[in-house]
Amino acid sequence: MNILNIYLVVWVLIFSKTSCKSTHSSNSCKNCLDALSNCLSCIGEKNCKKCIKSISPNCNQCSKDIFSNNNFEIEGENYLSCNNSVFIHENICKIKCRGEFFQSGECVKLDKFSVCQCFNFTPATTTTTPTITTTTKKPYIQRNITFRIFSEEPSYINDFKVLKNGDLIAAEYNGYIRVLDALNGTPKKTIYAHSGPVWSIDILENGDVVSGGDDKSIKIWDLNTESVKVQLNGHSGLVRVVKSLSNGYLASGSTDNSIKIWNIFDGSLIATLIGHTNHIQDLILLNNGYLASGSKDKTIKIWDIQTSKLKYEFKNSFKEIWRMNILKNGDLLVLEVDKNFKIIDSVTGETKILFSGHTSMPRDFAVLNSGDIATGDSAQVIIIWDADTGYIKKLFNKNPSSFDNYDILRSFVVCQNGDLIGAFENKKLKIWNTGGEPF
């Protein structure tokens, strides 16, 4: 009997007296060490199983057992028992965690017992050495979150917001803006807005709606009369984003690389902010009143709206900026043209949490009423994250083949009741019951 088998026998004897519920996966994996060692960089349960089986077809049962056996219970939570003195246990733990979209895992002591614990690497804010944040809880929440088809639209929705009365206002690719009933998706108003796609929409302080389009124009709408109150012209490129500011101001960002500040009452141009060298992708108002702009030039710039001056900029080795959002604590949520995304300090620009779990680029994100973050990617996967730790709390559609063709997320919005609505490339809206009790 070799040393590995001795370790396995001792381990089984030790845990035969505990609350184990099933056979440990190491039993079916003991001849799969090469396959496990070569699959430590897999992402997602499906891909990890496929990797193991492709290297060694005889390890099919091993690949199944890794993800089906949480055989040890501590305070009502199920864990995979794990011994760090057994090399194969370490590999099993790492692959299990990679399959659950964590960056890695290790065998650690928890309440005097050794179990598999998953973690992500989080860059430290005061040193270049990464720190590791771990959790003793299971990575997925237990509350059942379901979705249903909300409605099917005549065109893609590029952006949508929630009106003060709870209805939804959608910016559509076909040039229309539409008001939808938030309860059932029934169209209430349909307005032809731009001679090309409507890329962005926002709600002004007085309840009017502003839209920016492919035709380089910005329009302010009275929804009661379905008429244009003010039209703003001045950009030489399509208007990628419009953002309502305070004191009757409006900001717009364009593919002409500029940001313009407007007076919404008389349509006058207040200032043009120059500094980016590529398209403006998103604008967000920070808690301190400054305006943050994200661009394809891989920078985020912070502007003083009152003086129209650049305060500072963040480079941070960003890739192209795609979307931004603000958290309750004032931190900035940054989505790049990348499969990972970040929370950064909105004052220093330092990365506080790196979120890793998607296998393709997230297309949009939303901050839920609970403070958690929802993201959806081009691989048809929706993930809910803990904003404080970067851990995955819920994963939807781990088997993308169950989705319809071209079911790729385009935009998210959170309803007044806290439910999450996603607009997809198959022109369907889906709603998740995320507005219930906290996770």
Coordinates of N, CA and C in Angstrom, one line a residue, residues 260-415:
K260 N -20.4 67.2 -22.8 CA -21.0 68.5 -22.8 C -22.0 68.6 -21.7
I261 N -22.0 69.8 -21.1 CA -22.9 70.2 -20.0 C -23.9 71.1 -20.5
W262 N -25.2 70.8 -20.3 CA -26.3 71.6 -20.9 C -27.2 72.2 -19.8
N263 N -27.9 73.3 -20.2 CA -29.0 73.8 -19.4 C -30.3 73.2 -20.0
I264 N -31.0 72.4 -19.2 CA -32.2 71.7 -19.7 C -33.4 72.6 -20.0
F265 N -33.4 73.8 -19.4 CA -34.6 74.7 -19.6 C -34.5 75.4 -20.9
D266 N -33.4 76.0 -21.3 CA -33.3 76.8 -22.5 C -32.5 76.1 -23.6
G267 N -31.9 74.9 -23.2 CA -31.1 74.2 -24.2 C -29.7 74.8 -24.5
S268 N -29.3 75.7 -23.7 CA -28.0 76.3 -23.9 C -26.8 75.4 -23.5
L269 N -25.7 75.5 -24.2 CA -24.5 74.7 -23.9 C -23.7 75.5 -22.8
I270 N -23.5 74.9 -21.7 CA -22.8 75.5 -20.6 C -21.3 75.3 -20.7
A271 N -20.8 74.1 -21.1 CA -19.4 73.8 -21.2 C -19.2 72.5 -22.0
T272 N -18.0 72.4 -22.6 CA -17.6 71.2 -23.3 C -16.3 70.8 -22.6
L273 N -16.3 69.5 -22.1 CA -15.2 69.0 -21.3 C -14.3 68.2 -22.3
I274 N -13.1 68.6 -22.5 CA -12.2 68.0 -23.4 C -11.0 67.3 -22.7
G275 N -10.6 66.1 -23.0 CA -9.5 65.5 -22.4 C -9.4 64.0 -22.8
H276 N -10.5 63.4 -23.1 CA -10.5 62.0 -23.5 C -10.0 61.9 -25.0
T277 N -9.4 60.8 -25.3 CA -8.8 60.6 -26.7 C -9.6 59.6 -27.4
N278 N -10.7 59.1 -26.8 CA -11.5 58.1 -27.5 C -13.0 58.2 -27.0
H279 N -13.9 57.4 -27.5 CA -15.3 57.6 -27.3 C -15.6 57.6 -25.8
I280 N -16.6 58.4 -25.4 CA -17.1 58.4 -24.0 C -18.1 57.3 -23.9
Q281 N -17.9 56.4 -23.0 CA -18.8 55.2 -22.9 C -19.8 55.4 -21.8
D282 N -19.5 56.0 -20.7 CA -20.4 56.2 -19.6 C -20.1 57.4 -18.7
L283 N -21.1 57.9 -18.0 CA -21.0 59.0 -17.1 C -21.7 58.7 -15.8
I284 N -21.1 59.0 -14.7 CA -21.8 58.8 -13.4 C -21.5 59.9 -12.4
L285 N -22.5 60.3 -11.7 CA -22.4 61.4 -10.7 C -21.9 60.8 -9.4
L286 N -20.8 61.3 -8.9 CA -20.2 60.8 -7.6 C -20.9 61.4 -6.4
N287 N -20.8 60.8 -5.3 CA -21.4 61.3 -4.1 C -20.9 62.7 -3.7
N288 N -19.7 63.1 -4.1 CA -19.1 64.4 -3.7 C -19.5 65.5 -4.8
G289 N -20.4 65.1 -5.7 CA -20.9 66.0 -6.7 C -20.0 66.1 -8.0
Y290 N -18.9 65.5 -8.0 CA -18.1 65.5 -9.2 C -18.7 64.5 -10.2
L291 N -18.3 64.7 -11.5 CA -18.7 63.8 -12.6 C -17.6 62.9 -13.0
A292 N -17.9 61.6 -13.1 CA -16.9 60.6 -13.5 C -17.2 60.2 -15.0
S293 N -16.2 60.2 -15.8 CA -16.4 59.8 -17.2 C -15.5 58.6 -17.5
G294 N -16.0 57.6 -18.2 CA -15.3 56.4 -18.6 C -15.2 56.4 -20.1
S295 N -14.1 56.0 -20.6 CA -13.8 56.1 -22.1 C -13.2 54.8 -22.6
K296 N -13.3 54.7 -23.9 CA -12.5 53.7 -24.6 C -11.0 53.9 -24.6
D297 N -10.6 55.1 -24.2 CA -9.2 55.4 -24.1 C -8.5 54.8 -22.8
K298 N -9.3 54.0 -22.1 CA -8.8 53.2 -21.0 C -8.6 54.1 -19.7
T299 N -9.2 55.2 -19.6 CA -9.1 56.1 -18.5 C -10.5 56.5 -17.9
I300 N -10.5 56.8 -16.6 CA -11.6 57.4 -16.0 C -11.2 58.8 -15.5
K301 N -11.9 59.8 -15.9 CA -11.6 61.2 -15.5 C -12.7 61.7 -14.6
I302 N -12.3 62.5 -13.6 CA -13.1 63.1 -12.6 C -13.2 64.6 -12.8
W303 N -14.4 65.2 -13.0 CA -14.6 66.6 -13.4 C -15.3 67.3 -12.3
D304 N -14.9 68.6 -12.1 CA -15.7 69.5 -11.3 C -16.7 70.2 -12.2
I305 N -18.0 69.9 -12.1 CA -19.0 70.4 -12.9 C -19.1 71.9 -12.8
Q306 N -18.9 72.5 -11.6 CA -19.1 73.9 -11.4 C -18.0 74.7 -12.2
T307 N -16.8 74.2 -12.2 CA -15.7 75.0 -12.9 C -15.4 74.4 -14.2
S308 N -16.0 73.2 -14.6 CA -15.7 72.6 -15.9 C -14.2 72.2 -16.0
K309 N -13.6 72.0 -14.8 CA -12.2 71.6 -14.8 C -12.0 70.1 -14.5
L310 N -10.9 69.6 -15.0 CA -10.5 68.2 -14.7 C -9.9 68.2 -13.3
K311 N -10.4 67.4 -12.4 CA -9.8 67.3 -11.1 C -8.7 66.3 -11.0
Y312 N -8.9 65.1 -11.5 CA -7.9 64.1 -11.6 C -8.4 62.9 -12.5
E313 N -7.5 62.0 -12.8 CA -7.9 60.9 -13.7 C -7.3 59.6 -13.1
F314 N -7.9 58.5 -13.4 CA -7.5 57.2 -13.1 C -7.1 56.4 -14.3
K315 N -5.9 55.8 -14.3 CA -5.5 55.0 -15.4 C -5.5 53.5 -15.0
N316 N -4.8 53.2 -13.9 CA -4.9 51.9 -13.2 C -4.8 50.7 -14.2
S317 N -4.1 50.8 -15.3 CA -4.0 49.7 -16.2 C -5.4 49.2 -16.6
F318 N -6.3 50.1 -16.8 CA -7.7 49.7 -17.2 C -7.6 49.3 -18.7
K319 N -8.6 48.4 -19.0 CA -8.9 48.2 -20.4 C -10.0 49.2 -20.8
E320 N -10.5 49.1 -21.9 CA -11.6 50.0 -22.3 C -12.7 50.0 -21.3
I321 N -13.1 51.2 -20.9 CA -14.2 51.3 -20.0 C -15.6 51.1 -20.7
W322 N -16.4 50.2 -20.1 CA -17.7 49.9 -20.7 C -18.9 50.5 -19.9
R323 N -18.9 50.3 -18.6 CA -20.0 50.8 -17.8 C -19.4 51.2 -16.4
M324 N -20.2 52.1 -15.8 CA -19.8 52.5 -14.4 C -21.1 52.6 -13.6
N325 N -20.9 52.4 -12.3 CA -22.1 52.6 -11.3 C -21.5 53.1 -10.0
I326 N -22.3 53.6 -9.2 CA -21.9 54.1 -7.8 C -22.5 53.2 -6.8
L327 N -21.7 52.9 -5.8 CA -22.2 52.1 -4.6 C -22.7 53.1 -3.5
K328 N -23.4 52.5 -2.5 CA -23.9 53.4 -1.5 C -22.8 54.0 -0.7
N329 N -21.7 53.4 -0.6 CA -20.5 53.9 0.2 C -19.7 54.9 -0.6
G330 N -20.1 55.1 -1.8 CA -19.4 56.1 -2.7 C -18.3 55.5 -3.6
D331 N -18.0 54.2 -3.4 CA -17.1 53.5 -4.3 C -17.6 53.4 -5.7
L332 N -16.7 53.3 -6.6 CA -17.1 53.3 -8.1 C -17.0 51.8 -8.6
L333 N -18.0 51.4 -9.2 CA -18.1 50.1 -9.8 C -17.7 50.3 -11.3
V334 N -16.7 49.5 -11.8 CA -16.2 49.7 -13.1 C -16.3 48.4 -13.9
L335 N -16.9 48.5 -15.0 CA -17.0 47.4 -16.0 C -16.2 47.7 -17.2
E336 N -15.2 46.8 -17.5 CA -14.3 47.1 -18.6 C -14.6 46.1 -19.7
V337 N -13.9 46.2 -20.8 CA -14.1 45.2 -21.9 C -13.2 44.0 -21.5
D338 N -13.7 43.3 -20.5 CA -12.9 42.2 -19.9 C -13.9 41.3 -19.2
K339 N -13.5 40.1 -18.9 CA -14.4 39.2 -18.1 C -14.5 39.5 -16.6
N340 N -13.5 40.2 -16.1 CA -13.5 40.7 -14.7 C -14.0 42.1 -14.6
F341 N -14.4 42.5 -13.4 CA -14.7 43.9 -13.2 C -14.3 44.3 -11.8
K342 N -14.4 45.6 -11.4 CA -13.7 46.1 -10.2 C -14.6 47.0 -9.4
I343 N -14.3 47.1 -8.2 CA -14.7 48.2 -7.3 C -13.4 49.0 -7.0
I344 N -13.5 50.4 -7.3 CA -12.3 51.2 -7.1 C -12.7 52.3 -6.1
D345 N -11.8 52.9 -5.4 CA -12.0 54.0 -4.6 C -12.2 55.2 -5.5
S346 N -13.3 55.9 -5.3 CA -13.6 57.0 -6.2 C -12.8 58.3 -6.0
V347 N -12.0 58.3 -4.9 CA -11.1 59.4 -4.6 C -9.6 59.1 -5.0
T348 N -9.2 57.9 -4.7 CA -7.8 57.5 -5.0 C -7.6 56.7 -6.3
G349 N -8.7 56.1 -6.7 CA -8.7 55.2 -7.9 C -8.1 53.9 -7.7
E350 N -7.7 53.5 -6.4 CA -7.1 52.2 -6.1 C -8.2 51.1 -6.2
T351 N -7.8 50.0 -6.7 CA -8.7 48.8 -6.8 C -8.9 48.3 -5.4
K352 N -10.2 48.1 -5.0 CA -10.5 47.6 -3.7 C -10.9 46.1 -3.8
I353 N -11.7 45.7 -4.8 CA -12.1 44.4 -5.0 C -12.1 44.1 -6.5
L354 N -11.5 42.9 -6.9 CA -11.6 42.4 -8.3 C -12.5 41.3 -8.3
F355 N -13.6 41.3 -9.1 CA -14.6 40.3 -9.3 C -14.2 39.4 -10.4
S356 N -14.1 38.1 -10.1 CA -13.7 37.1 -11.1 C -14.6 36.0 -11.1
G357 N -15.2 35.6 -12.2 CA -16.2 34.5 -12.2 C -16.8 34.3 -13.6
H358 N -17.0 35.4 -14.3 CA -17.6 35.3 -15.7 C -16.5 34.7 -16.6
T359 N -17.0 33.9 -17.6 CA -16.1 33.4 -18.6 C -16.1 34.2 -19.8
S360 N -16.9 35.2 -19.9 CA -16.9 36.2 -21.0 C -17.3 37.6 -20.4
M361 N -17.2 38.6 -21.2 CA -17.4 40.0 -20.7 C -18.8 40.2 -20.2
P362 N -18.9 40.7 -19.0 CA -20.3 41.2 -18.5 C -20.7 42.4 -19.3
R363 N -22.0 42.4 -19.7 CA -22.5 43.5 -20.6 C -23.1 44.6 -19.8
D364 N -23.6 44.3 -18.6 CA -24.2 45.3 -17.7 C -24.2 44.8 -16.3
F365 N -24.4 45.8 -15.4 CA -24.6 45.4 -14.0 C -25.6 46.3 -13.3
A366 N -26.1 45.9 -12.2 CA -27.0 46.7 -11.4 C -26.7 46.5 -9.9
V367 N -27.0 47.5 -9.2 CA -26.8 47.4 -7.7 C -28.2 47.2 -7.1
L368 N -28.4 46.0 -6.5 CA -29.7 45.6 -6.0 C -30.0 46.4 -4.7
N369 N -31.3 46.4 -4.3 CA -31.7 47.1 -3.0 C -30.9 46.5 -1.8
S370 N -30.5 45.3 -1.9 CA -29.8 44.6 -0.8 C -28.3 45.1 -0.7
G371 N -27.9 45.8 -1.8 CA -26.5 46.2 -1.9 C -25.6 45.3 -2.7
D372 N -26.2 44.1 -3.0 CA -25.5 43.1 -3.8 C -25.4 43.6 -5.3
I373 N -24.6 43.0 -6.1 CA -24.4 43.4 -7.5 C -24.8 42.3 -8.4
A374 N -25.6 42.6 -9.4 CA -26.0 41.6 -10.4 C -25.3 42.0 -11.7
T375 N -24.7 40.9 -12.3 CA -24.1 41.1 -13.6 C -24.6 40.0 -14.6
G376 N -24.5 40.3 -15.9 CA -24.9 39.4 -16.9 C -23.9 39.5 -18.1
D377 N -23.5 38.3 -18.6 CA -22.5 38.3 -19.6 C -23.0 37.9 -21.0
S378 N -22.0 37.9 -21.9 CA -22.4 37.5 -23.3 C -22.4 35.9 -23.5
A379 N -22.1 35.2 -22.4 CA -22.2 33.7 -22.4 C -23.5 33.3 -21.7
Q380 N -24.5 34.3 -21.5 CA -25.8 34.0 -21.1 C -25.8 33.5 -19.6
V381 N -24.9 34.0 -18.8 CA -24.8 33.7 -17.4 C -25.1 34.9 -16.6
I382 N -26.0 34.8 -15.5 CA -26.3 35.9 -14.6 C -25.7 35.6 -13.2
I383 N -24.9 36.5 -12.6 CA -24.3 36.2 -11.3 C -24.7 37.3 -10.3
I384 N -25.0 37.0 -9.1 CA -25.2 37.9 -8.0 C -24.0 37.8 -7.1
W385 N -23.4 39.0 -6.8 CA -22.2 39.1 -6.0 C -22.4 39.8 -4.7
D386 N -21.6 39.4 -3.7 CA -21.6 40.2 -2.5 C -20.6 41.4 -2.7
A387 N -21.1 42.6 -2.6 CA -20.3 43.8 -2.9 C -19.2 44.0 -1.9
D388 N -19.3 43.5 -0.7 CA -18.3 43.7 0.3 C -17.1 42.7 0.2
T389 N -17.3 41.6 -0.4 CA -16.3 40.6 -0.4 C -15.9 40.1 -1.8
G390 N -16.8 40.4 -2.8 CA -16.5 39.9 -4.2 C -16.9 38.4 -4.4
Y391 N -17.6 37.8 -3.4 CA -18.0 36.4 -3.5 C -19.2 36.2 -4.3
I392 N -19.3 35.1 -5.0 CA -20.5 34.8 -5.7 C -21.6 34.3 -4.7
K393 N -22.8 34.9 -4.8 CA -23.9 34.4 -3.9 C -24.9 33.6 -4.7
K394 N -25.1 33.9 -5.9 CA -26.0 33.1 -6.7 C -25.6 33.2 -8.2
L395 N -25.8 32.0 -8.8 CA -25.4 31.9 -10.2 C -26.6 31.3 -11.0
F396 N -27.0 32.0 -12.0 CA -28.1 31.6 -12.9 C -27.6 31.0 -14.2
N397 N -28.3 30.0 -14.6 CA -28.0 29.4 -16.0 C -26.6 28.9 -16.1
K398 N -26.2 28.0 -15.2 CA -24.9 27.3 -15.3 C -24.8 26.4 -16.5
N399 N -26.0 26.1 -17.2 CA -26.0 25.4 -18.4 C -26.6 26.3 -19.5
P400 N -25.7 27.0 -20.2 CA -26.2 28.0 -21.2 C -27.1 27.4 -22.3
S401 N -27.0 26.1 -22.5 CA -27.8 25.5 -23.6 C -29.3 25.6 -23.3
S402 N -29.6 25.9 -22.1 CA -31.1 25.9 -21.7 C -31.7 27.3 -22.1
F403 N -30.8 28.2 -22.5 CA -31.3 29.5 -22.9 C -31.7 29.5 -24.4
D404 N -32.5 30.5 -24.8 CA -32.8 30.7 -26.2 C -31.6 31.2 -27.0
N405 N -31.6 31.1 -28.3 CA -30.6 31.6 -29.1 C -30.4 33.1 -29.0
Y406 N -29.2 33.6 -29.0 CA -28.9 35.1 -28.9 C -29.5 35.7 -27.6
D407 N -29.6 34.9 -26.6 CA -30.1 35.4 -25.3 C -29.0 36.0 -24.5
I408 N -28.4 37.1 -25.0 CA -27.3 37.8 -24.4 C -27.8 39.1 -23.8
L409 N -27.4 39.4 -22.6 CA -27.9 40.6 -21.8 C -27.4 41.8 -22.5
R410 N -28.4 42.8 -22.6 CA -28.0 44.1 -23.1 C -28.1 45.2 -22.0
S411 N -29.1 45.0 -21.1 CA -29.3 46.1 -20.0 C -30.0 45.5 -18.8
F412 N -29.7 46.0 -17.7 CA -30.4 45.7 -16.4 C -31.1 47.0 -15.9
V413 N -32.2 46.8 -15.1 CA -32.8 47.8 -14.3 C -33.4 47.2 -13.1
V414 N -33.4 47.9 -11.9 CA -34.0 47.4 -10.7 C -35.3 48.2 -10.5
C415 N -36.4 47.5 -10.3 CA -37.7 48.1 -10.1 C -37.8 48.7 -8.7

